[in-house]
Coordinates of N, CA, C and O in Angstrom, one line a residue:
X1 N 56.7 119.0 51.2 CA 56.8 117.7 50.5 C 55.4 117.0 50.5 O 54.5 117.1 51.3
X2 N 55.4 116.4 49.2 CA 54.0 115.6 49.0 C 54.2 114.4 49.4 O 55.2 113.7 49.1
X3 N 53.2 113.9 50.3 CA 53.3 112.5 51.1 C 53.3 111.7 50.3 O 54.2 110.9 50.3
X4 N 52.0 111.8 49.1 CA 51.9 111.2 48.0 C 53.0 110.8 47.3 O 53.3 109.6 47.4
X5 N 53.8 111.7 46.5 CA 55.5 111.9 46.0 C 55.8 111.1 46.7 O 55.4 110.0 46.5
X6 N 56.5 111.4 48.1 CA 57.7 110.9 48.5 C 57.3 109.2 48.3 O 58.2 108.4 48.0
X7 N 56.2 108.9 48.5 CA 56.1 107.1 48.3 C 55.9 106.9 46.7 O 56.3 105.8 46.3
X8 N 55.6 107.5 45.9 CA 55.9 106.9 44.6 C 57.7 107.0 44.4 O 58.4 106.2 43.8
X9 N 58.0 107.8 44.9 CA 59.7 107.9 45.0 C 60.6 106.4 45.9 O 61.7 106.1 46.0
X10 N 59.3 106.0 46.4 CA 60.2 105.3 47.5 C 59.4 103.7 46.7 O 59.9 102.6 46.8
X11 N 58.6 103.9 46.1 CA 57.8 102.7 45.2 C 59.0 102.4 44.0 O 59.5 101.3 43.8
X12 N 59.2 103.8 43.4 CA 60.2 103.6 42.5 C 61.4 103.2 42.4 O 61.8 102.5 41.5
X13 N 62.4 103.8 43.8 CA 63.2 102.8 44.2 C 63.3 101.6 44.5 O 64.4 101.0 44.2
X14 N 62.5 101.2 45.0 CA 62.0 99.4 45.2 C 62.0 98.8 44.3 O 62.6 97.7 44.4
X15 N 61.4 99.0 43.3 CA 61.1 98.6 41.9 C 62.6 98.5 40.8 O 63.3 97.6 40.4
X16 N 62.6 99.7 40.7 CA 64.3 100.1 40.3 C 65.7 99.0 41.2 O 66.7 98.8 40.6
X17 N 65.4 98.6 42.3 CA 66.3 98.0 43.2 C 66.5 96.4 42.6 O 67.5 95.7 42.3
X18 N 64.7 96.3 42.5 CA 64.4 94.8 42.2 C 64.3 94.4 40.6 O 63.6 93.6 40.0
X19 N 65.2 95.5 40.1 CA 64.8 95.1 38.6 C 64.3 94.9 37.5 O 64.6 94.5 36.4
X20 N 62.7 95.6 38.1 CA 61.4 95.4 37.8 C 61.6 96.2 36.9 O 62.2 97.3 37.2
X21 N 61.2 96.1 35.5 CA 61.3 97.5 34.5 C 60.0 97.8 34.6 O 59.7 99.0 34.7
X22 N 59.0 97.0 34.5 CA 57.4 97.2 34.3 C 56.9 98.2 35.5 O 56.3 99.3 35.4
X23 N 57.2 97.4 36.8 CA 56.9 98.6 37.7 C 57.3 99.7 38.0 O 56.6 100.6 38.5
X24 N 58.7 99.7 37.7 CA 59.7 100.9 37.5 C 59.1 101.7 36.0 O 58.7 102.8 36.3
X25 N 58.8 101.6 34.9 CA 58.4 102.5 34.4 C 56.8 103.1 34.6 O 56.3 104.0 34.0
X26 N 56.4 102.5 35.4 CA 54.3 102.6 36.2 C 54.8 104.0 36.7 O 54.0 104.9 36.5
X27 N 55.9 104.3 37.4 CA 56.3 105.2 38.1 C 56.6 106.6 37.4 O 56.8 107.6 38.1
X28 N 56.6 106.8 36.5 CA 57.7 107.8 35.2 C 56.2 108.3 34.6 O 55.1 107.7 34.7
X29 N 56.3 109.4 34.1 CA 55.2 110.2 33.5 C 55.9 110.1 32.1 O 57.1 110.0 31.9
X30 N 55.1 110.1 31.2 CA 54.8 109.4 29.5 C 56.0 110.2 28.8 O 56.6 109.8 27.8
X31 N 56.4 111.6 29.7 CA 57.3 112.9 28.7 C 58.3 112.8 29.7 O 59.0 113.8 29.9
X32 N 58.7 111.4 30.5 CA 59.8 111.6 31.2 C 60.7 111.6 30.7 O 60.8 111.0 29.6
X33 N 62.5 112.4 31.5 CA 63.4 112.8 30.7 C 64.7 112.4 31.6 O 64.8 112.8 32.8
X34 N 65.7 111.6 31.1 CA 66.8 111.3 32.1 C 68.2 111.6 31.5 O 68.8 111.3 30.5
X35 N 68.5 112.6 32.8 CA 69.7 113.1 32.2 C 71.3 112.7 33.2 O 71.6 113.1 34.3
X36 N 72.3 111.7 32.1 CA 73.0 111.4 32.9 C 74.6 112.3 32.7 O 75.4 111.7 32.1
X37 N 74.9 113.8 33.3 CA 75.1 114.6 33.3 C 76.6 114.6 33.2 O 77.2 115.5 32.8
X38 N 77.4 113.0 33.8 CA 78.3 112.6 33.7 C 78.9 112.3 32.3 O 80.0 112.7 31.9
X39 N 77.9 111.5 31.8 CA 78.6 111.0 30.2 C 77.8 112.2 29.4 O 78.1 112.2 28.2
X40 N 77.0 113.3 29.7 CA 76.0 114.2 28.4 C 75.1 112.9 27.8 O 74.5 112.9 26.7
X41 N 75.0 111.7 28.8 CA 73.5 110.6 27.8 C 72.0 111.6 28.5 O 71.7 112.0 29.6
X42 N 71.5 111.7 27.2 CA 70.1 112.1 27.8 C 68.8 110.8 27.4 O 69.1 110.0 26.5
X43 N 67.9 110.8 27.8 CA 66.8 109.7 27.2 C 65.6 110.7 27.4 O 65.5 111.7 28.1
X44 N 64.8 110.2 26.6 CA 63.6 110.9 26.9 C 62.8 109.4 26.7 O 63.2 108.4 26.2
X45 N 61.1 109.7 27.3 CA 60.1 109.1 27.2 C 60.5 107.6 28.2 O 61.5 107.3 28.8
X46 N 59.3 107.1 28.2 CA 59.3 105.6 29.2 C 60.1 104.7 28.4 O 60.8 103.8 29.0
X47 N 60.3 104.7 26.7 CA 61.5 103.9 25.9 C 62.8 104.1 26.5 O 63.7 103.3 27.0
X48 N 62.6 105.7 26.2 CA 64.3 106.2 26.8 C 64.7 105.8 28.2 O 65.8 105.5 28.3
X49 N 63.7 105.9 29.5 CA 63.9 105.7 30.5 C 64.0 103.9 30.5 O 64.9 103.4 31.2
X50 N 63.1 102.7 29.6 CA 63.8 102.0 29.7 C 64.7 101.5 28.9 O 64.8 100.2 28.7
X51 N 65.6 102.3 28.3 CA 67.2 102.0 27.8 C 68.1 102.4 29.1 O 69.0 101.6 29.4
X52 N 67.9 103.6 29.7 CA 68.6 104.1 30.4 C 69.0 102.8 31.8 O 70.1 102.3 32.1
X53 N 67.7 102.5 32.3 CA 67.6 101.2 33.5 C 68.6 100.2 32.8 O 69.7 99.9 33.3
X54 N 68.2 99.6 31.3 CA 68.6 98.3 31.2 C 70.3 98.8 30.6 O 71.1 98.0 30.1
X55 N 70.5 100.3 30.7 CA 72.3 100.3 30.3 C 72.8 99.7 31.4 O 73.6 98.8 31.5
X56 N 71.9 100.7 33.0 CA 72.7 100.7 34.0 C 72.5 99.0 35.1 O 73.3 98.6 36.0
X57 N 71.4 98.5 34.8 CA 71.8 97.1 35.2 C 72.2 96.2 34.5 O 72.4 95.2 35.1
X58 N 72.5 96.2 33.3 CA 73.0 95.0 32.3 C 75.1 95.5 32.2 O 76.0 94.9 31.6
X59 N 75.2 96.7 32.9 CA 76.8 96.9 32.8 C 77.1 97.3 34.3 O 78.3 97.4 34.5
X60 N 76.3 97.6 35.6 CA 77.2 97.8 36.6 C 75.9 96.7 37.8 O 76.0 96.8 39.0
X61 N 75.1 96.1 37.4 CA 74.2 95.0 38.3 C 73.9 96.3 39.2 O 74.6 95.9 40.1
X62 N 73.5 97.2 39.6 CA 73.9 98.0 40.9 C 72.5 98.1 41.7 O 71.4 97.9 41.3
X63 N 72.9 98.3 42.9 CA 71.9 98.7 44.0 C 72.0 100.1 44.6 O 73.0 100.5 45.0
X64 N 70.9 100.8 44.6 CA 70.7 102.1 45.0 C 70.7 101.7 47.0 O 70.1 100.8 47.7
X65 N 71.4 102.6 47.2 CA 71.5 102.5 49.1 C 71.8 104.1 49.7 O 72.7 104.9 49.4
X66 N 70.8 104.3 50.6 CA 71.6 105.2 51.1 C 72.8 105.2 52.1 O 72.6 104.5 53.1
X67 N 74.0 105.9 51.9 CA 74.6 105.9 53.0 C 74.6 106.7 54.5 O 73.6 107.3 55.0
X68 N 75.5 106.5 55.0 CA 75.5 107.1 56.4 C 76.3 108.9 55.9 O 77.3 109.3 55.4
X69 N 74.5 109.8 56.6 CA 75.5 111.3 56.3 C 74.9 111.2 55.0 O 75.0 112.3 54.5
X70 N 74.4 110.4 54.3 CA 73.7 111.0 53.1 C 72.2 111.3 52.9 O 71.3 110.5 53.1
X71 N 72.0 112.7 52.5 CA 70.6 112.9 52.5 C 69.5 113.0 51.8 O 69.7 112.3 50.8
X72 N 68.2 113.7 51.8 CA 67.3 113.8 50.6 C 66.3 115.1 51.2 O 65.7 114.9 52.2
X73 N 66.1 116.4 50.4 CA 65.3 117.3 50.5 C 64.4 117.6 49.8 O 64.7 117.6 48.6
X74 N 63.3 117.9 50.1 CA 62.0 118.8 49.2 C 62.1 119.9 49.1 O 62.5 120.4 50.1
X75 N 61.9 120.8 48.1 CA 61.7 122.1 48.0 C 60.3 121.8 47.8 O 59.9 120.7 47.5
X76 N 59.4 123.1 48.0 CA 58.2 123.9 47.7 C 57.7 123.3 46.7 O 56.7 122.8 47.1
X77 N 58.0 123.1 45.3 CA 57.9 122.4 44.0 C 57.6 121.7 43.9 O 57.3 121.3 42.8
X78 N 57.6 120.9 45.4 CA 58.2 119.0 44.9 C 58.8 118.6 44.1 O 58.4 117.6 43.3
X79 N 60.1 119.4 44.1 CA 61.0 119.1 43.8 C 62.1 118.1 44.9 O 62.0 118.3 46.1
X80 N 63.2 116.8 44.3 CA 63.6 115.9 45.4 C 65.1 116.2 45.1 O 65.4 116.4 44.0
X81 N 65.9 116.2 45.8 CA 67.2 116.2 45.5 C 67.4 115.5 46.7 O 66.7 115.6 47.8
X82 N 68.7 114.4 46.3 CA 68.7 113.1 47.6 C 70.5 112.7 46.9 O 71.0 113.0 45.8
X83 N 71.0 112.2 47.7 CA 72.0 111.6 48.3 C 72.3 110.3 48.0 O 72.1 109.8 49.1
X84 N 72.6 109.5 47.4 CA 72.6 108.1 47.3 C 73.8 107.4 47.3 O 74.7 108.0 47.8
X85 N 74.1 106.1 46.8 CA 75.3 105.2 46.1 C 74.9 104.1 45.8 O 74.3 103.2 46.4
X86 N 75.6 104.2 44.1 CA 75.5 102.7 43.4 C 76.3 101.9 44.3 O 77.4 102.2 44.8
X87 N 75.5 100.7 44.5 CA 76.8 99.7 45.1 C 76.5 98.4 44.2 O 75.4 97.8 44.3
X88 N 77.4 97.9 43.2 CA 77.4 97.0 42.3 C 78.7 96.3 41.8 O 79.6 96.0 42.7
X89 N 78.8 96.0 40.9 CA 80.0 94.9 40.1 C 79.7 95.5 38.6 O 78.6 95.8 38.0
X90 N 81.1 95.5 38.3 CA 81.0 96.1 36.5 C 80.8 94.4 35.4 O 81.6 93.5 35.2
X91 N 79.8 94.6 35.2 CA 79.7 93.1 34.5 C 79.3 93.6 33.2 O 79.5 92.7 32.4
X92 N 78.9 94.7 32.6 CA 79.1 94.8 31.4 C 80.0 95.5 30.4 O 81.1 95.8 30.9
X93 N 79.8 95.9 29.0 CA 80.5 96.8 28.5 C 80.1 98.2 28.9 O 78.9 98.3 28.6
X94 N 80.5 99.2 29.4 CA 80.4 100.8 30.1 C 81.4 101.5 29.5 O 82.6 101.2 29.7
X95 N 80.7 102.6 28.4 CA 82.1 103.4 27.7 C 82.9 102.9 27.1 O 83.8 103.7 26.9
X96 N 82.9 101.7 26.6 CA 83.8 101.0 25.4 C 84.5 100.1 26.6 O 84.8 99.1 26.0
X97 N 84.8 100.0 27.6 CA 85.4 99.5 28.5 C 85.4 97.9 28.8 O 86.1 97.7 29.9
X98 N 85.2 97.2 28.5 CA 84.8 95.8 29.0 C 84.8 95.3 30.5 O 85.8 95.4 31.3
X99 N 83.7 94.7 30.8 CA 83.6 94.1 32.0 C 84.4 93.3 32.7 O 84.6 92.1 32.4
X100 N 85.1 94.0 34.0 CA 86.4 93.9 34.8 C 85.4 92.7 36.2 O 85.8 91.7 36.6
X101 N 84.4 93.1 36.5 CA 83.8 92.7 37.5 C 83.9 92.6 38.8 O 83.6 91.8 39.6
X102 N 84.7 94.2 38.8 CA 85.5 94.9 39.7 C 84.1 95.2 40.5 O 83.0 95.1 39.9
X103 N 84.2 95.6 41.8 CA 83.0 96.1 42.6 C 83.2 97.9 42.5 O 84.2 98.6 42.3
X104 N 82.2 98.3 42.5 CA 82.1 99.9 42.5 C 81.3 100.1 43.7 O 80.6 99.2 43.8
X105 N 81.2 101.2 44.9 CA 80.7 102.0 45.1 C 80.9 103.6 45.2 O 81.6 104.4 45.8
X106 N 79.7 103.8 44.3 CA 79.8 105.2 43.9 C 78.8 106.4 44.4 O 77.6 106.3 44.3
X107 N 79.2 107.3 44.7 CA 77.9 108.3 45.2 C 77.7 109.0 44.3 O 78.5 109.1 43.3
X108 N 76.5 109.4 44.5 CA 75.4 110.5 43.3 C 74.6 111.1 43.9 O 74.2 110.9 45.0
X109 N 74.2 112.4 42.9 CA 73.1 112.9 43.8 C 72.4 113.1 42.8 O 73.0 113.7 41.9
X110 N 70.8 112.6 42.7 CA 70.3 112.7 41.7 C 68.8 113.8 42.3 O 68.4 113.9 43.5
X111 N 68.3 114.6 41.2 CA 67.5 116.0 41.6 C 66.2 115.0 40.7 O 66.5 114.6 39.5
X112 N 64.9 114.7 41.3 CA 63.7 114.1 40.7 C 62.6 115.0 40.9 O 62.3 115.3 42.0
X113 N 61.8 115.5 39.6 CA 60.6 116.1 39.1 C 59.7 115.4 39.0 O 59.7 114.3 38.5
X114 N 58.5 116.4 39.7 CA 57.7 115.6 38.9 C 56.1 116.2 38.3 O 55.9 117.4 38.3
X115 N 55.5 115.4 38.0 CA 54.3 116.2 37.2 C 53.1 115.1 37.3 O 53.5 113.9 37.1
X116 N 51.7 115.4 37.6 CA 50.6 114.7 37.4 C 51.0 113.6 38.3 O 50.8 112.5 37.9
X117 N 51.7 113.8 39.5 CA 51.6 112.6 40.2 C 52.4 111.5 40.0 O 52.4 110.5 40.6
X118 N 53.3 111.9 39.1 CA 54.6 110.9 38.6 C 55.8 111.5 38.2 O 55.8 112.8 38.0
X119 N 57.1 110.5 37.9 CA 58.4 111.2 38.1 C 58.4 111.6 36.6 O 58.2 110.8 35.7
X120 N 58.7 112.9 36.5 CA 59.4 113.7 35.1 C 60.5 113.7 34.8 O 60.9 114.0 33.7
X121 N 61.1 113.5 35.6 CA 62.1 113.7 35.4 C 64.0 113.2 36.4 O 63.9 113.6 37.5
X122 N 64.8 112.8 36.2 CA 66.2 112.7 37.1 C 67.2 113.0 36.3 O 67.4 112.6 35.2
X123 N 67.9 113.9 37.1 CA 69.5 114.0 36.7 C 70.5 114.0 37.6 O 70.5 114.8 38.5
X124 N 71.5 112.9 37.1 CA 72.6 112.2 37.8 C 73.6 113.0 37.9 O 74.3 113.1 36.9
X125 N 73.9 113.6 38.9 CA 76.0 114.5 38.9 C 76.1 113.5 39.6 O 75.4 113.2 40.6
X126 N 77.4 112.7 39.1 CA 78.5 111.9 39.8 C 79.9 112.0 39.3 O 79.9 112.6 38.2
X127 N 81.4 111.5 39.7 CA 82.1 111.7 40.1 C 82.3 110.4 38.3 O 82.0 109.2 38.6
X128 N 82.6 110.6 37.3 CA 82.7 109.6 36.2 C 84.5 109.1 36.2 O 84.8 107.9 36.1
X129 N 85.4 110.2 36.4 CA 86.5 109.9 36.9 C 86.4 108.7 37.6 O 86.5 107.6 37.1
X130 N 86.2 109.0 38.9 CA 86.3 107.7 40.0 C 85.4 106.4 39.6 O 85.6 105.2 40.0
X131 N 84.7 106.7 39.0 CA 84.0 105.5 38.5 C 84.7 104.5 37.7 O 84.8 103.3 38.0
X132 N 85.2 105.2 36.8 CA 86.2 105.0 35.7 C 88.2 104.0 36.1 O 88.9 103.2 35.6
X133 N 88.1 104.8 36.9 CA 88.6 104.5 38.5 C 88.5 102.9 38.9 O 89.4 102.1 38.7
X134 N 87.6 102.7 39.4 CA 87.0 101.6 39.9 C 86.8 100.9 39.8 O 86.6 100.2 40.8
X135 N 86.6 100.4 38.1 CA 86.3 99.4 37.2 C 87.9 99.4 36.2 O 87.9 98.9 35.1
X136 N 88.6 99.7 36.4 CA 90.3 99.8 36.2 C 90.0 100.5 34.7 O 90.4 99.7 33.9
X137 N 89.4 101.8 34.0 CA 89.2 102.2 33.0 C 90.6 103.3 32.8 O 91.6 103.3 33.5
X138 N 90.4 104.2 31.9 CA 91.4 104.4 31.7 C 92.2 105.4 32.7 O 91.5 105.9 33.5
X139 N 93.5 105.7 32.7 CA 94.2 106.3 33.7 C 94.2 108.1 33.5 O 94.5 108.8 32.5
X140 N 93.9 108.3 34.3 CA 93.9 110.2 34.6 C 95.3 110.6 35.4 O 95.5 111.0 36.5
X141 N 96.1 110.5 34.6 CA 98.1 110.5 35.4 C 97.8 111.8 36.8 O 98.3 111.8 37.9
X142 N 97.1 112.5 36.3 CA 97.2 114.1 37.7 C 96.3 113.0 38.7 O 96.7 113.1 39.9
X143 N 95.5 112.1 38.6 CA 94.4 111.1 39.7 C 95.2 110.1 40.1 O 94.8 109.7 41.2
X144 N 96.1 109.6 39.7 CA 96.4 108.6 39.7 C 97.2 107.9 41.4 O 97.0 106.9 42.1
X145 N 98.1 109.0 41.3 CA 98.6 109.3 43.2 C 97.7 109.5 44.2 O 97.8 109.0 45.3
X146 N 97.1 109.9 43.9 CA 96.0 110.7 44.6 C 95.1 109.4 45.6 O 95.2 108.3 45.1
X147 N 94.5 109.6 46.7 CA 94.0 108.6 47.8 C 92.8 108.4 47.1 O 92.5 109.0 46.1
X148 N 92.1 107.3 47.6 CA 90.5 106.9 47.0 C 89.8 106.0 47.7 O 90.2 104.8 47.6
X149 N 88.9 106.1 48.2 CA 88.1 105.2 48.7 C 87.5 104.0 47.8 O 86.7 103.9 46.9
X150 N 88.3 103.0 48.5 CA 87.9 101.9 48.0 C 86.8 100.6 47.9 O 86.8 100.0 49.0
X151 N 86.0 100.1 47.1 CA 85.0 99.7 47.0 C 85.3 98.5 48.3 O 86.4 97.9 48.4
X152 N 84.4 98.3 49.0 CA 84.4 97.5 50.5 C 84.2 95.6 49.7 O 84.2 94.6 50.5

């Protein structure tokens, strides 16, 4: 792992936490590319990465946190794969859905590249079901019985 990396990763989250689009995109390399793997949204460039920020704070407010048992590794590459969870409130429109302002906490694991010293790249696998879930979206009848961890 690059000492370097891992604090622009940890700069970037801070930034990303607090809202900051300006400092949050200082962080992102010019050809960066975000792939949210759940809906197939892809964005490309610091435009695309800031549509991507202002979908996901202008419709779920959210805070990145790590949990307990959740982790984050380097490969050789510096490459980052890490562990996280949205913890927020649905206050906007998400998926045609309208804002319930239901609380969500959701886990993800997002894999971050990077190049020249800056992030190239993230892609989101999460669980869109339970999300969907959580903000009272529409019903999946085989999910529906089924147990679920509920937002605290």
């Amino acid at each position: 792992m690059d000492p370097k990396l891992a604090e622009l990763a940890r700069h970037h989250l801070v930034a990303e936490n607090n809202q900051d689009l300006e400092a949050t995109l200082a962080t992102l390399h010019p050809e960066c590319r975000f792939d949210d793997l759940a809906t197939g949204q892809t964005w490309h460039g610091r435009d695309g990465a800031a549509a991507h920020y202002r979908q996901w704070w202008t419709t779920f407010d959210v805070e990145v946190k790590r949990g307990p048992g959740q982790v984050s590794a380097w490969n050789a590459d510096n490459v980052c794969m890490a562990e996280a969870t949205w913890h927020g409130r649905h206050i906007g429109r998400f998926l045609g859905i309208e804002p319930t302002g239901r609380t969500i906490v959701q886990p993800f694991v997002v894999v971050l590249g990077f190049r020249d010293g800056l992030m190239v790249s993230e892609r989101f696998h999460y669980d869109l079901g339970a999300l969907l879930r959580q903000i009272g979206g529409p019903s999946v009848p085989a999910l529906d019985e089924l147990p679920y961890r509920r937002a605290a």
